[in-house]
Amino acid sequence: MNPVAIRLLNQQLIAPQFATPTEVVSYMGAMQAQEYRMMRWAVAMRTKSPSHLLFRKAYDSGEIVRLHLLRGTWQLISGEDYAWMLKLCAPKAATVINGWMKAGGISIEDRERLEIRDILERTAADRGSVTKEDFVEVLAMRDISMDEHRLSYHIRMAELDGVLCSGDLHPQKATYSLAVNKIRHRSTMSEEEALARLARKYFQSRSPATLEDFAWWSALSLTECRRAVAMLGDELSVEHWNGRRFYIHSACRTRGYRAGKSILLAPYDEYLISYKSRDVVLPAEHTHRAHSNNGIFYPVILRDGVIYGNWKPYSKRLQTTFFEAERNESPLENEWAAYQRFLAR
């Protein structure tokens, strides 16, 4: 088994199979979206022909939505998956967020939560697609003042309550809309069906992966994850590599990999963040160059699936830093050109 090659193929970083951003996000299940601008490249680069226009159309129409979900962090999910994923994952996300508030000395009583949620809901209903600054303005009109940190928690709780989700795409700022105005899909899926579907999406797009990897990514308990794996049954096969037990989904591609490919990855890309153990593609001695101990992920460069450098997405020209001895940068010029074409569109 070559886990690096299989991941490249099934994460759609080599020979992508999909034409639209919506197809990519639906296939991946959920994609980290911490960086508002770079999340667009993380999705588009997994399509056959990266298009900013197609991403915008999908985002503005609610085919793709952004909200705090897995691990209480920003995610992109498809509108089609919104209802069942929110029902399955919101309770765990709420527990995480409550833990963060407690650690930060922030306490929000139910009365305050409901009052603020009502104001946020009315503001989004009146204005359509709103920014955090819009919320601050409306709160001030009601003589309610709160710091940005506290307001962020109110917004997150409104998302987990199914009230708010992402609004229309803005060049730089997150916006919010009423979920009922963005989401056209409803779900009657049972918890067991939802659990199996989440596991299927994960292993189809991220194999080979371990049980612990799936538990880390989904933030579900090991018991729930074992149950999900059992429900998939023969869809998963087991491979052992470097003393670890990996699952591979039957729908995964295992052929089609060609060596010599360099890739410019967005910060927080699923190629890294999908797994608890990242040493398969990231040498342990370079971990601090790819992400910090407190969860900040940097833009990185792949060469044949292994992370070996950093790049600067917002520079006017290609700027790279390699972890080891100087490498040949010429293979990156085509990738940089593709990224620039995406921005220009």
Coordinates of N, CA, C and O in Angstrom, one line a residue, residues 173-342:
K173 N -14.9 39.6 4.2 CA -15.6 39.4 5.5 C -16.6 38.3 5.4 O -17.3 38.2 4.5
A174 N -16.7 37.6 6.6 CA -17.8 36.6 6.7 C -19.1 37.3 6.8 O -19.2 38.4 7.4
T175 N -20.1 36.8 6.1 CA -21.5 37.3 6.2 C -22.4 36.2 6.7 O -22.1 35.0 6.6
Y176 N -23.6 36.6 7.1 CA -24.5 35.6 7.7 C -25.9 35.9 7.1 O -26.3 37.0 6.9
S177 N -26.7 34.8 7.0 CA -28.0 34.8 6.5 C -28.9 33.9 7.4 O -28.3 33.0 8.1
L178 N -30.2 34.0 7.3 CA -31.0 33.0 7.9 C -30.9 31.7 7.2 O -31.0 31.6 6.0
A179 N -30.7 30.6 8.0 CA -30.5 29.3 7.4 C -31.7 28.9 6.6 O -31.6 28.3 5.5
V180 N -32.9 29.3 7.0 CA -34.1 28.9 6.4 C -34.2 29.5 5.0 O -34.9 29.0 4.1
N181 N -33.5 30.6 4.7 CA -33.5 31.3 3.4 C -32.5 30.7 2.5 O -32.5 30.9 1.3
K182 N -31.5 30.0 3.1 CA -30.4 29.5 2.3 C -30.5 28.0 2.0 O -30.1 27.5 0.9
I183 N -31.1 27.3 2.9 CA -31.1 25.8 2.8 C -32.5 25.4 2.3 O -33.5 25.6 2.9
R184 N -32.4 24.6 1.2 CA -33.7 24.2 0.6 C -33.9 22.7 0.9 O -34.9 22.1 0.4
H185 N -33.0 22.0 1.5 CA -33.1 20.6 1.7 C -33.4 20.3 3.2 O -32.9 20.9 4.1
R186 N -34.3 19.3 3.3 CA -34.7 18.8 4.7 C -34.3 17.4 4.7 O -34.2 16.7 3.7
S187 N -34.2 16.8 6.0 CA -33.8 15.5 6.1 C -34.6 14.8 7.1 O -34.9 15.3 8.2
T188 N -35.0 13.5 6.8 CA -35.7 12.7 7.8 C -34.8 11.5 8.2 O -35.2 10.5 8.7
M189 N -33.5 11.7 7.9 CA -32.5 10.6 8.2 C -32.4 10.3 9.7 O -32.4 11.2 10.5
S190 N -32.3 9.0 10.0 CA -32.1 8.6 11.4 C -30.7 8.9 11.8 O -29.8 9.1 11.0
E191 N -30.4 8.9 13.1 CA -29.1 9.1 13.6 C -28.1 8.0 13.1 O -27.0 8.3 12.7
E192 N -28.6 6.8 13.0 CA -27.7 5.7 12.5 C -27.4 5.9 11.1 O -26.3 5.7 10.7
E193 N -28.4 6.3 10.3 CA -28.1 6.5 8.9 C -27.2 7.7 8.7 O -26.3 7.7 7.8
A194 N -27.3 8.7 9.5 CA -26.4 9.9 9.4 C -25.0 9.5 9.8 O -24.1 10.0 9.2
L195 N -24.9 8.7 10.8 CA -23.6 8.3 11.3 C -22.9 7.5 10.2 O -21.7 7.7 9.9
A196 N -23.6 6.6 9.6 CA -23.0 5.8 8.5 C -22.6 6.7 7.3 O -21.6 6.5 6.7
R197 N -23.5 7.6 7.0 CA -23.2 8.5 5.8 C -22.0 9.3 6.1 O -21.1 9.5 5.1
L198 N -21.8 9.9 7.3 CA -20.6 10.7 7.6 C -19.4 9.8 7.4 O -18.4 10.3 6.9
A199 N -19.4 8.6 8.0 CA -18.3 7.7 7.9 C -17.9 7.4 6.4 O -16.8 7.3 6.0
R200 N -19.0 7.1 5.6 CA -18.8 6.8 4.2 C -18.1 8.0 3.5 O -17.2 7.8 2.7
K201 N -18.6 9.2 3.7 CA -18.0 10.3 3.1 C -16.5 10.5 3.5 O -15.7 10.8 2.7
Y202 N -16.3 10.3 4.8 CA -14.9 10.4 5.3 C -14.0 9.4 4.6 O -12.9 9.8 4.0
F203 N -14.3 8.2 4.7 CA -13.4 7.1 4.2 C -13.3 7.1 2.6 O -12.3 6.7 2.1
Q204 N -14.4 7.5 1.9 CA -14.3 7.6 0.5 C -13.3 8.6 0.1 O -12.6 8.4 -0.9
S205 N -13.3 9.7 0.8 CA -12.4 10.9 0.3 C -11.1 11.0 1.0 O -10.2 11.7 0.6
R206 N -10.9 10.2 2.1 CA -9.6 10.4 2.8 C -8.9 9.1 3.1 O -7.9 9.1 3.9
S207 N -9.3 8.0 2.5 CA -8.6 6.7 2.7 C -7.1 6.9 2.1 O -6.9 7.6 1.2
P208 N -6.2 6.1 2.7 CA -6.4 5.3 3.9 C -6.3 6.1 5.2 O -5.5 7.1 5.3
A209 N -7.2 5.7 6.1 CA -7.2 6.5 7.4 C -7.5 5.5 8.5 O -8.1 4.4 8.3
T210 N -7.1 5.9 9.7 CA -7.4 5.0 10.9 C -8.7 5.4 11.6 O -9.3 6.5 11.3
L211 N -9.1 4.6 12.5 CA -10.3 4.9 13.3 C -10.0 6.2 14.1 O -10.9 7.0 14.2
E212 N -8.8 6.3 14.6 CA -8.5 7.5 15.4 C -8.5 8.8 14.6 O -8.9 9.8 15.0
D213 N -8.1 8.6 13.3 CA -8.2 9.8 12.4 C -9.7 10.2 12.2 O -10.0 11.4 12.3
F214 N -10.5 9.2 12.0 CA -12.0 9.6 11.8 C -12.5 10.2 13.1 O -13.3 11.2 13.0
A215 N -12.2 9.7 14.2 CA -12.7 10.2 15.5 C -12.2 11.7 15.7 O -13.0 12.5 16.1
W216 N -10.9 11.9 15.3 CA -10.4 13.3 15.5 C -11.2 14.2 14.5 O -11.6 15.3 15.0
W217 N -11.3 13.9 13.3 CA -11.9 14.7 12.3 C -13.4 15.0 12.6 O -13.9 16.1 12.6
S218 N -14.1 14.0 13.0 CA -15.6 14.1 13.2 C -15.9 14.6 14.6 O -17.0 15.2 14.8
A219 N -15.0 14.5 15.5 CA -15.2 14.9 16.9 C -16.3 14.0 17.6 O -16.8 14.3 18.7
L220 N -16.6 12.9 17.0 CA -17.5 11.9 17.6 C -16.7 11.0 18.6 O -15.5 10.9 18.5
S221 N -17.4 10.3 19.4 CA -16.7 9.4 20.4 C -16.2 8.2 19.6 O -16.7 7.8 18.6
L222 N -15.2 7.6 20.2 CA -14.7 6.3 19.6 C -15.7 5.3 19.5 O -15.8 4.5 18.6
T223 N -16.6 5.2 20.5 CA -17.7 4.3 20.4 C -18.6 4.5 19.2 O -19.0 3.6 18.5
E224 N -19.0 5.8 19.0 CA -19.8 6.1 17.8 C -19.0 5.8 16.5 O -19.6 5.3 15.5
C225 N -17.7 6.1 16.5 CA -16.9 5.8 15.3 C -16.8 4.3 15.0 O -16.8 3.9 13.9
R226 N -16.6 3.6 16.1 CA -16.6 2.1 15.9 C -17.9 1.6 15.3 O -17.9 0.7 14.4
R227 N -19.0 2.1 15.8 CA -20.3 1.7 15.3 C -20.5 2.1 13.9 O -21.0 1.3 13.1
A228 N -20.0 3.3 13.5 CA -20.1 3.7 12.1 C -19.3 2.8 11.2 O -19.7 2.4 10.1
V229 N -18.1 2.5 11.6 CA -17.2 1.6 10.8 C -17.9 0.2 10.7 O -17.9 -0.4 9.6
A230 N -18.5 -0.3 11.7 CA -19.2 -1.6 11.7 C -20.3 -1.5 10.7 O -20.6 -2.5 10.0
M231 N -21.1 -0.4 10.7 CA -22.2 -0.3 9.8 C -21.8 -0.3 8.3 O -22.5 -0.7 7.4
L232 N -20.6 0.2 8.0 CA -20.1 0.2 6.6 C -19.7 -1.2 6.2 O -19.7 -1.5 5.0
G233 N -19.4 -2.1 7.1 CA -19.1 -3.5 6.8 C -18.1 -3.7 5.7 O -17.0 -3.2 5.8
D234 N -18.5 -4.4 4.6 CA -17.6 -4.8 3.6 C -17.2 -3.6 2.7 O -16.3 -3.8 1.8
E235 N -17.7 -2.4 2.9 CA -17.3 -1.3 2.2 C -15.9 -0.9 2.5 O -15.1 -0.3 1.7
L236 N -15.4 -1.3 3.7 CA -14.1 -1.0 4.2 C -13.2 -2.3 4.2 O -13.7 -3.3 4.6
S237 N -12.0 -2.1 3.8 CA -11.0 -3.2 3.9 C -9.9 -2.7 4.8 O -9.7 -1.4 5.0
V238 N -9.1 -3.6 5.4 CA -8.1 -3.2 6.3 C -6.7 -3.4 5.7 O -6.4 -4.4 5.1
E239 N -5.8 -2.4 5.9 CA -4.4 -2.6 5.5 C -3.6 -2.1 6.7 O -3.9 -1.2 7.4
H240 N -2.4 -2.8 6.8 CA -1.5 -2.4 7.9 C -0.2 -1.7 7.2 O 0.3 -2.2 6.2
W241 N 0.1 -0.6 7.8 CA 1.3 0.1 7.3 C 2.0 0.8 8.5 O 1.4 1.4 9.3
N242 N 3.3 0.5 8.6 CA 4.1 1.1 9.7 C 3.5 0.8 11.1 O 3.5 1.6 12.0
G243 N 3.0 -0.4 11.2 CA 2.4 -0.9 12.5 C 1.1 -0.3 12.8 O 0.6 -0.5 14.0
R244 N 0.4 0.4 11.9 CA -0.9 0.9 12.2 C -1.9 0.3 11.3 O -1.6 -0.2 10.2
R245 N -3.2 0.3 11.7 CA -4.3 -0.3 11.0 C -5.1 0.8 10.3 O -5.7 1.6 10.9
F246 N -5.1 0.7 9.0 CA -5.8 1.7 8.2 C -7.0 1.0 7.5 O -7.0 -0.2 7.1
Y247 N -8.0 1.9 7.3 CA -9.2 1.5 6.5 C -9.1 2.1 5.1 O -8.7 3.3 5.0
I248 N -9.5 1.3 4.1 CA -9.6 1.9 2.8 C -11.0 1.5 2.3 O -11.5 0.4 2.3
H249 N -11.7 2.5 1.7 CA -13.1 2.3 1.2 C -13.0 1.7 -0.1 O -12.1 2.0 -1.0
S250 N -14.0 0.9 -0.4 CA -14.0 0.1 -1.7 C -14.2 1.0 -2.9 O -13.8 0.6 -4.0
A251 N -14.7 2.2 -2.7 CA -14.9 3.1 -3.8 C -13.7 3.9 -4.1 O -13.6 4.7 -5.1
C252 N -12.6 3.8 -3.3 CA -11.4 4.6 -3.5 C -10.6 4.3 -4.7 O -10.6 3.1 -5.1
R253 N -10.0 5.3 -5.3 CA -9.1 5.0 -6.4 C -7.7 4.7 -5.8 O -7.3 5.3 -4.9
T254 N -7.1 3.7 -6.4 CA -5.8 3.2 -5.9 C -4.8 3.3 -7.1 O -3.6 3.0 -6.9
R255 N -5.3 3.6 -8.3 CA -4.4 3.7 -9.4 C -4.6 5.1 -10.1 O -5.7 5.7 -10.0
G256 N -3.6 5.5 -10.8 CA -3.7 6.8 -11.6 C -2.7 7.8 -11.0 O -2.6 8.9 -11.6
Y257 N -1.9 7.4 -10.0 CA -1.0 8.4 -9.5 C 0.3 8.5 -10.3 O 0.8 7.5 -10.8
R258 N 0.7 9.7 -10.6 CA 2.0 9.9 -11.3 C 2.9 10.8 -10.5 O 2.5 11.8 -10.0
A259 N 4.1 10.4 -10.4 CA 5.1 11.1 -9.6 C 5.5 12.4 -10.2 O 5.3 12.6 -11.4
G260 N 6.1 13.3 -9.5 CA 6.6 14.5 -10.0 C 5.7 15.7 -9.9 O 6.0 16.8 -10.5
K261 N 4.6 15.6 -9.1 CA 3.6 16.7 -9.0 C 3.9 17.5 -7.8 O 4.1 17.0 -6.7
S262 N 4.0 18.8 -8.0 CA 4.0 19.8 -6.9 C 2.7 20.5 -6.7 O 2.1 20.8 -7.7
I263 N 2.3 20.8 -5.5 CA 1.0 21.4 -5.2 C 1.1 22.4 -4.2 O 1.8 22.3 -3.2
L264 N 0.4 23.6 -4.4 CA 0.3 24.6 -3.4 C -1.0 24.5 -2.6 O -2.1 24.7 -3.2
L265 N -0.9 24.1 -1.4 CA -2.1 23.9 -0.5 C -2.4 25.1 0.3 O -1.6 25.8 0.8
A266 N -3.7 25.3 0.4 CA -4.2 26.4 1.3 C -3.9 26.1 2.8 O -3.8 24.9 3.1
P267 N -3.9 27.1 3.6 CA -3.8 26.8 5.0 C -5.1 26.1 5.5 O -6.1 26.3 4.9
Y268 N -4.9 25.2 6.5 CA -6.0 24.4 7.0 C -6.6 23.4 6.0 O -7.7 23.0 6.1
D269 N -5.8 23.0 5.0 CA -6.3 22.1 4.0 C -6.6 20.7 4.6 O -5.9 20.3 5.5
E270 N -7.6 20.1 4.1 CA -8.0 18.8 4.6 C -7.0 17.7 4.4 O -7.0 16.7 5.0
Y271 N -6.0 17.9 3.5 CA -4.9 16.9 3.3 C -4.2 16.7 4.6 O -3.6 15.7 4.8
L272 N -4.1 17.8 5.4 CA -3.4 17.7 6.7 C -4.4 17.5 7.9 O -4.3 16.7 8.7
I273 N -5.4 18.4 7.9 CA -6.3 18.5 9.0 C -7.3 17.3 9.2 O -7.9 17.2 10.2
S274 N -7.4 16.5 8.2 CA -8.3 15.3 8.2 C -7.8 14.2 9.1 O -8.6 13.3 9.4
Y275 N -6.6 14.3 9.6 CA -6.0 13.1 10.2 C -5.4 13.5 11.6 O -4.8 14.6 11.7
K276 N -5.5 12.7 12.6 CA -4.9 12.9 13.9 C -3.4 12.7 13.8 O -2.6 13.5 14.3
S277 N -3.0 11.7 13.1 CA -1.5 11.4 12.9 C -1.2 11.9 11.5 O -1.7 11.3 10.5
R278 N -0.3 12.9 11.4 CA 0.0 13.5 10.1 C 1.4 13.1 9.6 O 1.8 13.6 8.5
D279 N 2.1 12.2 10.3 CA 3.4 11.9 9.9 C 3.5 11.1 8.6 O 4.5 10.9 8.0
V280 N 2.3 10.6 8.1 CA 2.3 9.9 6.8 C 2.8 10.8 5.7 O 3.5 10.4 4.7
V281 N 2.4 12.1 5.8 CA 2.8 13.1 4.7 C 3.7 14.2 5.2 O 4.1 15.1 4.4
L282 N 3.9 14.3 6.5 CA 4.6 15.4 7.1 C 5.7 14.9 8.0 O 5.4 14.3 9.1
P283 N 7.0 15.0 7.7 CA 8.1 14.5 8.6 C 8.0 15.2 9.9 O 7.7 16.4 10.0
A284 N 8.1 14.4 11.0 CA 7.9 14.9 12.3 C 8.7 16.1 12.7 O 8.3 17.0 13.4
E285 N 10.0 16.1 12.1 CA 10.9 17.2 12.5 C 10.4 18.6 11.8 O 10.9 19.6 12.2
H286 N 9.5 18.5 10.9 CA 9.0 19.7 10.2 C 7.6 20.1 10.6 O 7.0 21.0 10.0
T287 N 7.0 19.4 11.6 CA 5.6 19.7 12.0 C 5.4 21.1 12.3 O 4.4 21.7 11.9
H288 N 6.3 21.8 13.0 CA 6.1 23.2 13.4 C 6.1 24.1 12.2 O 5.6 25.2 12.3
R289 N 6.5 23.7 11.1 CA 6.5 24.5 9.9 C 5.2 24.4 9.2 O 4.9 25.3 8.3
A290 N 4.4 23.4 9.5 CA 3.1 23.2 8.8 C 1.9 23.7 9.7 O 0.9 24.1 9.2
H291 N 2.1 23.5 11.0 CA 1.1 24.0 11.9 C 1.6 24.2 13.3 O 2.6 23.6 13.7
S292 N 1.0 25.1 14.1 CA 1.4 25.4 15.4 C 0.8 24.4 16.4 O -0.1 23.7 16.1
N293 N 1.3 24.5 17.7 CA 0.7 23.6 18.7 C -0.7 24.0 19.1 O -1.4 23.2 19.6
N294 N -1.1 25.2 18.8 CA -2.5 25.6 19.2 C -3.4 25.7 18.0 O -4.4 26.4 18.0
G295 N -3.1 24.9 16.9 CA -4.0 24.7 15.8 C -4.0 25.7 14.7 O -5.0 25.8 14.0
I296 N -3.0 26.5 14.5 CA -2.8 27.4 13.4 C -2.1 26.6 12.3 O -1.0 26.2 12.4
F297 N -2.8 26.5 11.1 CA -2.2 25.8 10.0 C -1.8 26.8 8.9 O -2.5 27.7 8.6
Y298 N -0.6 26.5 8.3 CA 0.0 27.4 7.4 C -0.1 26.9 5.9 O -0.3 25.7 5.7
P299 N 0.1 27.8 5.0 CA 0.1 27.3 3.6 C 1.3 26.5 3.3 O 2.4 26.9 3.7
V300 N 1.2 25.3 2.7 CA 2.3 24.4 2.5 C 2.4 23.9 1.1 O 1.4 24.0 0.3
I301 N 3.6 23.4 0.8 CA 3.8 22.9 -0.6 C 4.0 21.4 -0.5 O 4.7 20.9 0.4
L302 N 3.4 20.7 -1.4 CA 3.6 19.2 -1.5 C 4.5 18.9 -2.7 O 4.4 19.6 -3.7
R303 N 5.3 17.9 -2.5 CA 6.0 17.3 -3.6 C 5.9 15.8 -3.6 O 6.3 15.2 -2.6
D304 N 5.2 15.3 -4.6 CA 4.8 13.8 -4.5 C 4.1 13.5 -3.2 O 4.3 12.4 -2.6
G305 N 3.3 14.4 -2.8 CA 2.4 14.1 -1.6 C 3.0 14.4 -0.3 O 2.3 14.3 0.7
V306 N 4.3 14.7 -0.2 CA 4.9 15.0 1.1 C 5.1 16.5 1.2 O 5.5 17.2 0.3
I307 N 4.8 17.0 2.4 CA 5.0 18.4 2.7 C 6.4 18.8 2.9 O 7.1 18.2 3.8
Y308 N 6.9 19.7 2.1 CA 8.3 20.0 2.2 C 8.6 21.5 2.2 O 9.8 21.9 2.2
G309 N 7.6 22.4 2.2 CA 7.9 23.8 2.2 C 6.6 24.6 2.5 O 5.5 24.1 2.6
N310 N 6.8 26.0 2.5 CA 5.7 26.9 2.7 C 5.7 27.9 1.5 O 6.7 28.1 0.8
W311 N 4.5 28.5 1.3 CA 4.4 29.5 0.3 C 3.5 30.7 0.8 O 2.9 30.5 1.8
K312 N 3.6 31.8 0.1 CA 2.8 33.0 0.6 C 1.7 33.3 -0.5 O 2.0 33.8 -1.6
P313 N 0.5 33.0 -0.1 CA -0.7 33.2 -1.0 C -1.0 34.6 -1.4 O -1.5 34.8 -2.5
Y314 N -0.6 35.6 -0.6 CA -1.0 36.9 -0.9 C 0.1 37.8 -1.4 O 0.0 39.0 -1.5
S315 N 1.2 37.2 -1.8 CA 2.3 37.9 -2.4 C 2.1 38.2 -3.9 O 1.3 37.5 -4.5
K316 N 2.8 39.1 -4.5 CA 2.6 39.4 -5.9 C 3.3 38.5 -6.8 O 3.1 38.4 -8.0
R317 N 4.3 37.8 -6.2 CA 5.1 36.8 -7.0 C 5.2 35.6 -6.1 O 5.0 35.6 -4.9
L318 N 5.6 34.5 -6.7 CA 5.8 33.2 -6.0 C 6.9 33.3 -5.0 O 8.0 33.6 -5.3
Q319 N 6.6 33.2 -3.7 CA 7.6 33.2 -2.7 C 7.5 31.9 -1.9 O 6.4 31.5 -1.4
T320 N 8.6 31.2 -1.8 CA 8.6 29.9 -1.1 C 9.7 29.8 -0.1 O 10.7 30.5 -0.2
T321 N 9.5 28.9 0.9 CA 10.6 28.6 1.8 C 10.6 27.1 2.0 O 9.5 26.5 2.3
F322 N 11.7 26.4 1.7 CA 11.8 25.0 1.8 C 12.4 24.5 3.1 O 13.2 25.2 3.7
F323 N 11.9 23.4 3.6 CA 12.3 22.9 4.9 C 13.8 22.4 4.9 O 14.4 22.5 6.0
E324 N 14.2 21.9 3.8 CA 15.6 21.4 3.8 C 16.4 22.1 2.7 O 16.2 23.3 2.5
A325 N 17.4 21.4 2.1 CA 18.3 22.1 1.1 C 17.4 22.6 0.0 O 16.3 22.2 -0.3
E326 N 18.0 23.6 -0.7 CA 17.3 24.3 -1.8 C 16.8 23.3 -2.8 O 17.5 22.4 -3.2
R327 N 15.5 23.5 -3.2 CA 14.9 22.6 -4.2 C 14.7 23.4 -5.5 O 14.8 24.6 -5.5
N328 N 14.4 22.7 -6.5 CA 14.1 23.3 -7.8 C 12.7 23.8 -7.8 O 11.7 23.1 -7.6
E329 N 12.6 25.1 -8.0 CA 11.2 25.7 -7.9 C 10.4 25.7 -9.2 O 9.3 26.0 -9.2
S330 N 11.1 25.3 -10.3 CA 10.4 25.3 -11.6 C 9.1 24.6 -11.7 O 8.1 25.0 -12.3
P331 N 9.0 23.4 -11.0 CA 7.7 22.7 -11.0 C 6.5 23.5 -10.4 O 5.4 23.2 -10.7
L332 N 6.8 24.5 -9.6 CA 5.8 25.2 -8.9 C 5.2 26.4 -9.8 O 4.2 26.9 -9.4
E333 N 5.9 26.7 -10.8 CA 5.5 27.9 -11.6 C 4.1 27.6 -12.2 O 3.3 28.5 -12.3
N334 N 3.8 26.4 -12.7 CA 2.5 26.1 -13.3 C 1.4 26.2 -12.2 O 0.3 26.6 -12.5
E335 N 1.8 25.7 -11.0 CA 0.8 25.8 -9.9 C 0.5 27.2 -9.5 O -0.7 27.6 -9.3
W336 N 1.5 28.0 -9.5 CA 1.4 29.4 -9.1 C 0.5 30.1 -10.2 O -0.4 30.9 -9.9
A337 N 0.8 29.8 -11.5 CA 0.0 30.4 -12.6 C -1.5 30.0 -12.5 O -2.4 30.8 -12.7
A338 N -1.7 28.7 -12.1 CA -3.1 28.3 -12.0 C -3.8 29.0 -10.8 O -5.0 29.4 -11.0
Y339 N -3.1 29.2 -9.8 CA -3.7 30.0 -8.6 C -3.9 31.4 -9.0 O -5.0 32.0 -8.6
Q340 N -3.0 32.0 -9.8 CA -3.2 33.4 -10.2 C -4.4 33.5 -11.1 O -5.2 34.5 -11.1
R341 N -4.6 32.6 -12.0 CA -5.7 32.6 -12.9 C -7.0 32.5 -12.1 O -8.0 33.1 -12.4
F342 N -7.0 31.7 -11.1 CA -8.2 31.5 -10.2 C -8.5 32.9 -9.6 O -9.7 33.3 -9.6

